[in-house]
Amino acid sequence: MNNTVEDGLEPKLVYAVFFGSIMALGLPLNAVSLWIFLRCHSLRSPTAVFMVNLAISDLLLVISLPMRVYFYATGTWPLSAQTCRAVTMLFRNNIRSSAIFITFISVDRLLAVVYPLRSRHLRTSSSAWKAAALVWLIVSVVNIPESMDFKRFLNNLTESSCFEFSQPRRSPIAFFQPVLMFILLAVNIVCTALVSWTIHRHLNESARINNKVNVMLIFVMSLVVFTICFLPLSVGLLIIWTPAITPLICLATLNCCLDPLVYYFSLDAFWKKKEDTDIAREQ
């Protein structure tokens, strides 16, 4: 009996260490990135706007991780069912909003490289802020039916069942995230293919496309985040149910540590002050 209990506790302690490590890395990485965006960039480019919202999304995930660390370290949940539901929603909102903002960045880079002149009226900070507001609205609206589904299963919440409650297999809302992720992944793949083709086509025209390597690294990092973080969880939601899905949730939280790499490759002069960047543009 004691061996069984110990065997059950060991993986939970691993989860606690993993979430704690993600929190320790993700908090400074995203806080510093957000500080750099607000201090050194004018947020006049759509990419910078999407980056700010991506960093905010990752920080919202990070602030929910201490509760997961406590739960898996102690095996108990001392708070209410509503708090458990709210923390779960923060995680799901991060996965969805992060995937959408990363896709927006890929689409923005596609327009900048493949259709630089025709897309000028679309690629504005005003349009980016409107798109970001729409994303947060959609994510929040989806929470309503999802929270109602969770509420039925959390009414009998015990001190050891938070984050490991079962979900309805046939609930339509359960298919929203996997379908969304597959659509966004397809968009990222198409963007990567079109930009790669354009760059190779203009390989010898240095004035046509600057920083070719960085441009492709943006798309590579986006596909890495989707492949490692979003895709396994999306497939798991279709065929696996909690608590067996917890390892995939661990993988999904890695996105808040990988996203800062997307920031670095997506913005020219990421570490430069706004004035330096403006001078470089004028030249």
mmCIF file of C-alpha atoms in Angstrom:
data_model
loop_
_atom_site.group_PDB
_atom_site.id
_atom_site.type_symbol
_atom_site.label_atom_id
_atom_site.label_comp_id
_atom_site.label_asym_id
_atom_site.label_seq_id
_atom_site.Cartn_x
_atom_site.Cartn_y
_atom_site.Cartn_z
ATOM 1 C CA MET A 1 0.000 0.000 0.000
ATOM 2 C CA ASN A 2 2.775 2.423 0.919
ATOM 3 C CA ASN A 3 4.612 1.567 -2.291
ATOM 4 C CA THR A 4 1.508 2.389 -4.317
ATOM 5 C CA VAL A 5 1.150 5.765 -2.647
ATOM 6 C CA GLU A 6 4.833 6.523 -3.176
ATOM 7 C CA ASP A 7 4.582 5.517 -6.844
ATOM 8 C CA GLY A 8 1.667 7.923 -7.232
ATOM 9 C CA LEU A 9 3.528 10.755 -5.521
ATOM 10 C CA GLU A 10 6.741 10.496 -7.539
ATOM 11 C CA PRO A 11 5.302 11.637 -10.895
ATOM 12 C CA LYS A 12 3.455 14.460 -9.140
ATOM 13 C CA LEU A 13 6.720 15.671 -7.632
ATOM 14 C CA VAL A 14 8.252 15.590 -11.120
ATOM 15 C CA TYR A 15 5.364 17.738 -12.358
ATOM 16 C CA ALA A 16 5.896 20.153 -9.470
ATOM 17 C CA VAL A 17 9.604 20.512 -10.318
ATOM 18 C CA PHE A 18 8.834 20.920 -14.014
ATOM 19 C CA PHE A 19 6.183 23.621 -13.512
ATOM 20 C CA GLY A 20 8.451 25.347 -11.001
ATOM 21 C CA SER A 21 11.292 25.413 -13.526
ATOM 22 C CA ILE A 22 9.023 26.806 -16.241
ATOM 23 C CA MET A 23 7.866 29.500 -13.811
ATOM 24 C CA ALA A 24 11.459 30.392 -12.869
ATOM 25 C CA LEU A 25 12.447 30.768 -16.544
ATOM 26 C CA GLY A 26 9.235 32.107 -18.015
ATOM 27 C CA LEU A 27 8.663 34.944 -15.555
ATOM 28 C CA PRO A 28 11.959 36.831 -16.107
ATOM 29 C CA LEU A 29 12.100 36.053 -19.849
ATOM 30 C CA ASN A 30 8.649 37.428 -20.566
ATOM 31 C CA ALA A 31 8.811 40.268 -18.043
ATOM 32 C CA VAL A 32 12.088 41.504 -19.551
ATOM 33 C CA SER A 33 10.722 41.086 -23.080
ATOM 34 C CA LEU A 34 7.624 43.107 -22.220
ATOM 35 C CA TRP A 35 9.773 45.785 -20.593
ATOM 36 C CA ILE A 36 11.948 46.001 -23.728
ATOM 37 C CA PHE A 37 8.889 46.311 -25.967
ATOM 38 C CA LEU A 38 7.371 49.117 -23.907
ATOM 39 C CA ARG A 39 10.628 50.996 -23.326
ATOM 40 C CA CYS A 40 12.572 50.521 -26.546
ATOM 41 C CA HIS A 41 9.894 50.175 -29.230
ATOM 42 C CA SER A 42 7.180 52.588 -30.318
ATOM 43 C CA LEU A 43 4.666 49.771 -30.971
ATOM 44 C CA ARG A 44 3.979 51.292 -34.367
ATOM 45 C CA SER A 45 4.539 47.981 -36.158
ATOM 46 C CA PRO A 46 1.913 45.208 -36.104
ATOM 47 C CA THR A 47 4.573 42.637 -35.182
ATOM 48 C CA ALA A 48 5.489 44.572 -32.019
ATOM 49 C CA VAL A 49 1.807 44.813 -31.059
ATOM 50 C CA PHE A 50 1.341 41.057 -31.437
ATOM 51 C CA MET A 51 4.558 40.464 -29.453
ATOM 52 C CA VAL A 52 3.291 42.564 -26.538
ATOM 53 C CA ASN A 53 0.040 40.596 -26.416
ATOM 54 C CA LEU A 54 1.955 37.308 -26.691
ATOM 55 C CA ALA A 55 4.157 38.313 -23.738
ATOM 56 C CA ILE A 56 1.071 39.278 -21.696
ATOM 57 C CA SER A 57 -0.522 35.921 -22.510
ATOM 58 C CA ASP A 58 2.607 34.084 -21.352
ATOM 59 C CA LEU A 59 2.786 36.115 -18.127
ATOM 60 C CA LEU A 60 -0.832 35.202 -17.352
ATOM 61 C CA LEU A 61 0.154 31.552 -17.683
ATOM 62 C CA VAL A 62 3.223 32.017 -15.480
ATOM 63 C CA ILE A 63 1.229 33.584 -12.623
ATOM 64 C CA SER A 64 -1.016 30.517 -12.568
ATOM 65 C CA LEU A 65 1.872 28.047 -12.244
ATOM 66 C CA PRO A 66 2.539 28.501 -8.482
ATOM 67 C CA MET A 67 -0.855 26.927 -7.798
ATOM 68 C CA ARG A 68 0.011 23.946 -9.984
ATOM 69 C CA VAL A 69 3.360 23.617 -8.232
ATOM 70 C CA TYR A 70 1.644 23.586 -4.830
ATOM 71 C CA PHE A 71 -0.963 21.049 -5.955
ATOM 72 C CA TYR A 72 1.533 18.570 -7.400
ATOM 73 C CA ALA A 73 4.043 19.081 -4.571
ATOM 74 C CA THR A 74 1.517 18.472 -1.779
ATOM 75 C CA GLY A 75 -1.164 16.428 -3.535
ATOM 76 C CA THR A 76 -3.850 18.704 -2.104
ATOM 77 C CA TRP A 77 -5.936 21.652 -3.310
ATOM 78 C CA PRO A 78 -6.825 24.004 -0.431
ATOM 79 C CA LEU A 79 -8.765 26.547 -2.502
ATOM 80 C CA SER A 80 -12.262 26.558 -3.998
ATOM 81 C CA ALA A 81 -13.536 24.841 -7.126
ATOM 82 C CA GLN A 82 -13.955 28.276 -8.731
ATOM 83 C CA THR A 83 -10.247 28.994 -8.254
ATOM 84 C CA CYS A 84 -9.347 25.647 -9.786
ATOM 85 C CA ARG A 85 -11.546 26.468 -12.760
ATOM 86 C CA ALA A 86 -10.001 29.949 -13.125
ATOM 87 C CA VAL A 87 -6.433 28.566 -13.126
ATOM 88 C CA THR A 88 -7.423 25.960 -15.717
ATOM 89 C CA MET A 89 -8.943 28.688 -17.876
ATOM 90 C CA LEU A 90 -5.752 30.767 -17.660
ATOM 91 C CA PHE A 91 -3.789 27.807 -19.013
ATOM 92 C CA ARG A 92 -6.212 27.140 -21.856
ATOM 93 C CA ASN A 93 -6.431 30.815 -22.737
ATOM 94 C CA ASN A 94 -2.650 30.986 -22.989
ATOM 95 C CA ILE A 95 -2.466 28.041 -25.374
ATOM 96 C CA ARG A 96 -5.156 29.491 -27.627
ATOM 97 C CA SER A 97 -4.097 33.131 -27.563
ATOM 98 C CA SER A 98 -0.392 32.276 -27.938
ATOM 99 C CA ALA A 99 -1.094 30.088 -30.952
ATOM 100 C CA ILE A 100 -3.201 32.822 -32.554
ATOM 101 C CA PHE A 101 -0.681 35.607 -31.909
ATOM 102 C CA ILE A 102 2.197 33.475 -33.235
ATOM 103 C CA THR A 103 0.124 32.829 -36.364
ATOM 104 C CA PHE A 104 -0.593 36.548 -36.717
ATOM 105 C CA ILE A 105 3.158 37.198 -36.557
ATOM 106 C CA SER A 106 3.743 34.623 -39.297
ATOM 107 C CA VAL A 107 1.020 36.151 -41.472
ATOM 108 C CA ASP A 108 2.424 39.644 -40.873
ATOM 109 C CA ARG A 109 5.903 38.498 -41.924
ATOM 110 C CA LEU A 110 4.388 36.769 -44.966
ATOM 111 C CA LEU A 111 2.701 40.009 -46.057
ATOM 112 C CA ALA A 112 5.895 42.001 -45.429
ATOM 113 C CA VAL A 113 8.047 39.653 -47.516
ATOM 114 C CA VAL A 114 5.711 38.445 -50.271
ATOM 115 C CA TYR A 115 3.339 41.418 -50.634
ATOM 116 C CA PRO A 116 5.270 44.403 -49.184
ATOM 117 C CA LEU A 117 3.482 47.134 -51.171
ATOM 118 C CA ARG A 118 -0.024 45.743 -51.426
ATOM 119 C CA SER A 119 -0.169 44.975 -47.696
ATOM 120 C CA ARG A 120 0.884 48.393 -46.394
ATOM 121 C CA HIS A 121 -2.678 49.503 -45.653
ATOM 122 C CA LEU A 122 -3.305 46.258 -43.728
ATOM 123 C CA ARG A 123 -0.081 46.168 -41.741
ATOM 124 C CA THR A 124 -0.771 49.009 -39.313
ATOM 125 C CA SER A 125 -0.611 49.156 -35.537
ATOM 126 C CA SER A 126 -4.271 50.163 -35.448
ATOM 127 C CA SER A 127 -5.302 47.014 -37.322
ATOM 128 C CA ALA A 128 -3.054 44.916 -35.074
ATOM 129 C CA TRP A 129 -4.607 46.298 -31.871
ATOM 130 C CA LYS A 130 -8.101 45.634 -33.234
ATOM 131 C CA ALA A 131 -7.117 42.072 -34.129
ATOM 132 C CA ALA A 132 -5.577 41.543 -30.676
ATOM 133 C CA ALA A 133 -8.720 42.858 -28.967
ATOM 134 C CA LEU A 134 -10.814 40.475 -31.079
ATOM 135 C CA VAL A 135 -8.610 37.549 -30.043
ATOM 136 C CA TRP A 136 -9.036 38.292 -26.339
ATOM 137 C CA LEU A 137 -12.795 38.704 -26.842
ATOM 138 C CA ILE A 138 -13.133 35.348 -28.614
ATOM 139 C CA VAL A 139 -10.974 33.586 -26.025
ATOM 140 C CA SER A 140 -13.084 35.049 -23.216
ATOM 141 C CA VAL A 141 -16.378 34.122 -24.902
ATOM 142 C CA VAL A 142 -15.231 30.508 -25.345
ATOM 143 C CA ASN A 143 -14.611 30.390 -21.579
ATOM 144 C CA ILE A 144 -18.330 30.722 -20.875
ATOM 145 C CA PRO A 145 -19.569 27.342 -22.201
ATOM 146 C CA GLU A 146 -16.305 25.667 -21.177
ATOM 147 C CA SER A 147 -16.635 26.917 -17.599
ATOM 148 C CA MET A 148 -20.203 25.621 -17.492
ATOM 149 C CA ASP A 149 -18.953 22.180 -18.547
ATOM 150 C CA PHE A 150 -16.241 22.264 -15.898
ATOM 151 C CA LYS A 151 -18.653 23.394 -13.211
ATOM 152 C CA ARG A 152 -20.624 20.150 -13.412
ATOM 153 C CA PHE A 153 -17.492 18.106 -12.806
ATOM 154 C CA LEU A 154 -16.033 20.377 -10.148
ATOM 155 C CA ASN A 155 -19.100 20.373 -7.919
ATOM 156 C CA ASN A 156 -17.713 17.242 -6.265
ATOM 157 C CA LEU A 157 -14.134 18.532 -6.173
ATOM 158 C CA THR A 158 -11.982 16.903 -3.529
ATOM 159 C CA GLU A 159 -8.733 18.253 -2.120
ATOM 160 C CA SER A 160 -6.732 15.920 -4.379
ATOM 161 C CA SER A 161 -8.615 16.202 -7.675
ATOM 162 C CA CYS A 162 -7.981 19.720 -9.016
ATOM 163 C CA PHE A 163 -6.386 19.702 -12.514
ATOM 164 C CA GLU A 164 -7.127 15.988 -12.711
ATOM 165 C CA PHE A 165 -10.897 15.951 -13.038
ATOM 166 C CA SER A 166 -12.478 14.139 -15.984
ATOM 167 C CA GLN A 167 -14.068 16.017 -18.858
ATOM 168 C CA PRO A 168 -17.060 14.992 -20.970
ATOM 169 C CA ARG A 169 -15.791 13.020 -23.963
ATOM 170 C CA ARG A 170 -18.616 14.098 -26.264
ATOM 171 C CA SER A 171 -18.812 17.772 -25.318
ATOM 172 C CA PRO A 172 -18.668 19.888 -28.521
ATOM 173 C CA ILE A 173 -16.517 22.515 -26.809
ATOM 174 C CA ALA A 174 -13.853 19.864 -26.188
ATOM 175 C CA PHE A 175 -13.154 19.799 -29.931
ATOM 176 C CA PHE A 176 -12.721 23.575 -30.245
ATOM 177 C CA GLN A 177 -9.058 23.695 -29.236
ATOM 178 C CA PRO A 178 -7.823 20.758 -31.364
ATOM 179 C CA VAL A 179 -9.634 22.061 -34.458
ATOM 180 C CA LEU A 180 -8.289 25.578 -33.843
ATOM 181 C CA MET A 181 -4.708 24.306 -33.447
ATOM 182 C CA PHE A 182 -4.793 22.240 -36.639
ATOM 183 C CA ILE A 183 -6.135 25.226 -38.613
ATOM 184 C CA LEU A 184 -3.463 27.560 -37.201
ATOM 185 C CA LEU A 185 -0.724 25.002 -37.848
ATOM 186 C CA ALA A 186 -1.854 24.715 -41.468
ATOM 187 C CA VAL A 187 -1.708 28.524 -41.809
ATOM 188 C CA ASN A 188 1.841 28.565 -40.381
ATOM 189 C CA ILE A 189 2.973 25.827 -42.760
ATOM 190 C CA VAL A 190 1.556 27.701 -45.763
ATOM 191 C CA CYS A 191 3.197 30.949 -44.616
ATOM 192 C CA THR A 192 6.542 29.186 -44.170
ATOM 193 C CA ALA A 193 6.362 27.602 -47.623
ATOM 194 C CA LEU A 194 5.442 30.870 -49.388
ATOM 195 C CA VAL A 195 8.123 32.926 -47.632
ATOM 196 C CA SER A 196 10.765 30.256 -48.238
ATOM 197 C CA TRP A 197 9.874 30.192 -51.940
ATOM 198 C CA THR A 198 10.009 33.996 -52.152
ATOM 199 C CA ILE A 199 13.374 34.202 -50.375
ATOM 200 C CA HIS A 200 14.948 31.582 -52.638
ATOM 201 C CA ARG A 201 13.509 33.319 -55.662
ATOM 202 C CA HIS A 202 15.195 36.593 -54.647
ATOM 203 C CA LEU A 203 18.279 34.972 -53.131
ATOM 204 C CA ASN A 204 20.707 37.331 -54.871
ATOM 205 C CA GLU A 205 18.674 40.508 -54.335
ATOM 206 C CA SER A 206 19.981 41.707 -50.963
ATOM 207 C CA ALA A 207 17.949 44.905 -51.165
ATOM 208 C CA ARG A 208 14.748 42.977 -51.748
ATOM 209 C CA ILE A 209 14.735 41.041 -48.489
ATOM 210 C CA ASN A 210 16.923 41.915 -45.520
ATOM 211 C CA ASN A 211 18.033 39.438 -42.830
ATOM 212 C CA LYS A 212 16.957 36.350 -44.784
ATOM 213 C CA VAL A 213 18.210 33.983 -42.090
ATOM 214 C CA ASN A 214 16.312 35.800 -39.352
ATOM 215 C CA VAL A 215 13.166 35.843 -41.460
ATOM 216 C CA MET A 216 13.230 32.066 -41.845
ATOM 217 C CA LEU A 217 14.140 31.546 -38.183
ATOM 218 C CA ILE A 218 10.876 33.275 -37.247
ATOM 219 C CA PHE A 219 8.930 30.608 -39.107
ATOM 220 C CA VAL A 220 11.147 27.780 -37.869
ATOM 221 C CA MET A 221 10.608 28.852 -34.246
ATOM 222 C CA SER A 222 6.864 29.171 -34.812
ATOM 223 C CA LEU A 223 6.673 25.627 -36.200
ATOM 224 C CA VAL A 224 8.843 24.339 -33.333
ATOM 225 C CA VAL A 225 6.475 25.857 -30.772
ATOM 226 C CA PHE A 226 3.465 24.346 -32.547
ATOM 227 C CA THR A 227 5.131 20.934 -32.926
ATOM 228 C CA ILE A 228 6.461 20.649 -29.362
ATOM 229 C CA CYS A 229 3.899 22.573 -27.340
ATOM 230 C CA PHE A 230 0.557 22.828 -29.121
ATOM 231 C CA LEU A 231 0.220 19.818 -31.410
ATOM 232 C CA PRO A 232 0.788 17.001 -28.841
ATOM 233 C CA LEU A 233 -1.765 18.500 -26.448
ATOM 234 C CA SER A 234 -4.279 19.031 -29.260
ATOM 235 C CA VAL A 235 -3.993 15.396 -30.359
ATOM 236 C CA GLY A 236 -4.095 14.289 -26.730
ATOM 237 C CA LEU A 237 -7.353 16.143 -26.118
ATOM 238 C CA LEU A 238 -8.942 13.997 -28.814
ATOM 239 C CA ILE A 239 -7.692 10.588 -27.654
ATOM 240 C CA ILE A 240 -6.505 10.920 -24.026
ATOM 241 C CA TRP A 241 -8.291 12.181 -20.944
ATOM 242 C CA THR A 242 -7.015 13.477 -17.611
ATOM 243 C CA PRO A 243 -4.935 12.684 -15.609
ATOM 244 C CA ALA A 244 -3.011 10.856 -18.363
ATOM 245 C CA ILE A 245 -2.804 14.125 -20.313
ATOM 246 C CA THR A 246 -0.744 15.909 -17.627
ATOM 247 C CA PRO A 247 2.632 15.232 -19.358
ATOM 248 C CA LEU A 248 1.279 16.907 -22.489
ATOM 249 C CA ILE A 249 0.193 19.890 -20.402
ATOM 250 C CA CYS A 250 3.781 20.099 -19.146
ATOM 251 C CA LEU A 251 5.010 20.237 -22.743
ATOM 252 C CA ALA A 252 2.447 22.911 -23.610
ATOM 253 C CA THR A 253 3.681 25.214 -20.833
ATOM 254 C CA LEU A 254 7.122 25.236 -22.484
ATOM 255 C CA ASN A 255 5.756 27.741 -24.987
ATOM 256 C CA CYS A 256 6.152 30.616 -22.511
ATOM 257 C CA CYS A 257 9.916 29.947 -22.480
ATOM 258 C CA LEU A 258 10.239 29.436 -26.254
ATOM 259 C CA ASP A 259 8.216 32.497 -27.286
ATOM 260 C CA PRO A 260 11.002 34.969 -26.349
ATOM 261 C CA LEU A 261 13.103 33.349 -29.104
ATOM 262 C CA VAL A 262 10.365 34.328 -31.550
ATOM 263 C CA TYR A 263 10.608 37.913 -30.234
ATOM 264 C CA TYR A 264 14.341 38.004 -30.854
ATOM 265 C CA PHE A 265 14.102 36.857 -34.460
ATOM 266 C CA SER A 266 10.931 38.761 -35.350
ATOM 267 C CA LEU A 267 11.952 42.350 -34.581
ATOM 268 C CA ASP A 268 14.902 44.145 -36.093
ATOM 269 C CA ALA A 269 17.121 45.791 -33.447
ATOM 270 C CA PHE A 270 15.208 44.090 -30.613
ATOM 271 C CA TRP A 271 17.718 45.284 -28.003
ATOM 272 C CA LYS A 272 18.103 48.795 -29.426
ATOM 273 C CA LYS A 273 16.337 51.835 -28.041
ATOM 274 C CA LYS A 274 13.451 53.291 -29.982
ATOM 275 C CA GLU A 275 15.475 56.325 -31.081
ATOM 276 C CA ASP A 276 18.218 54.118 -32.558
ATOM 277 C CA THR A 277 15.654 52.033 -34.394
ATOM 278 C CA ASP A 278 13.950 55.120 -35.825
ATOM 279 C CA ILE A 279 17.300 56.504 -37.052
ATOM 280 C CA ALA A 280 18.135 53.186 -38.688
ATOM 281 C CA ARG A 281 14.783 53.220 -40.490
ATOM 282 C CA GLU A 282 15.331 56.751 -41.750
ATOM 283 C CA GLN A 283 18.722 55.777 -43.133
#
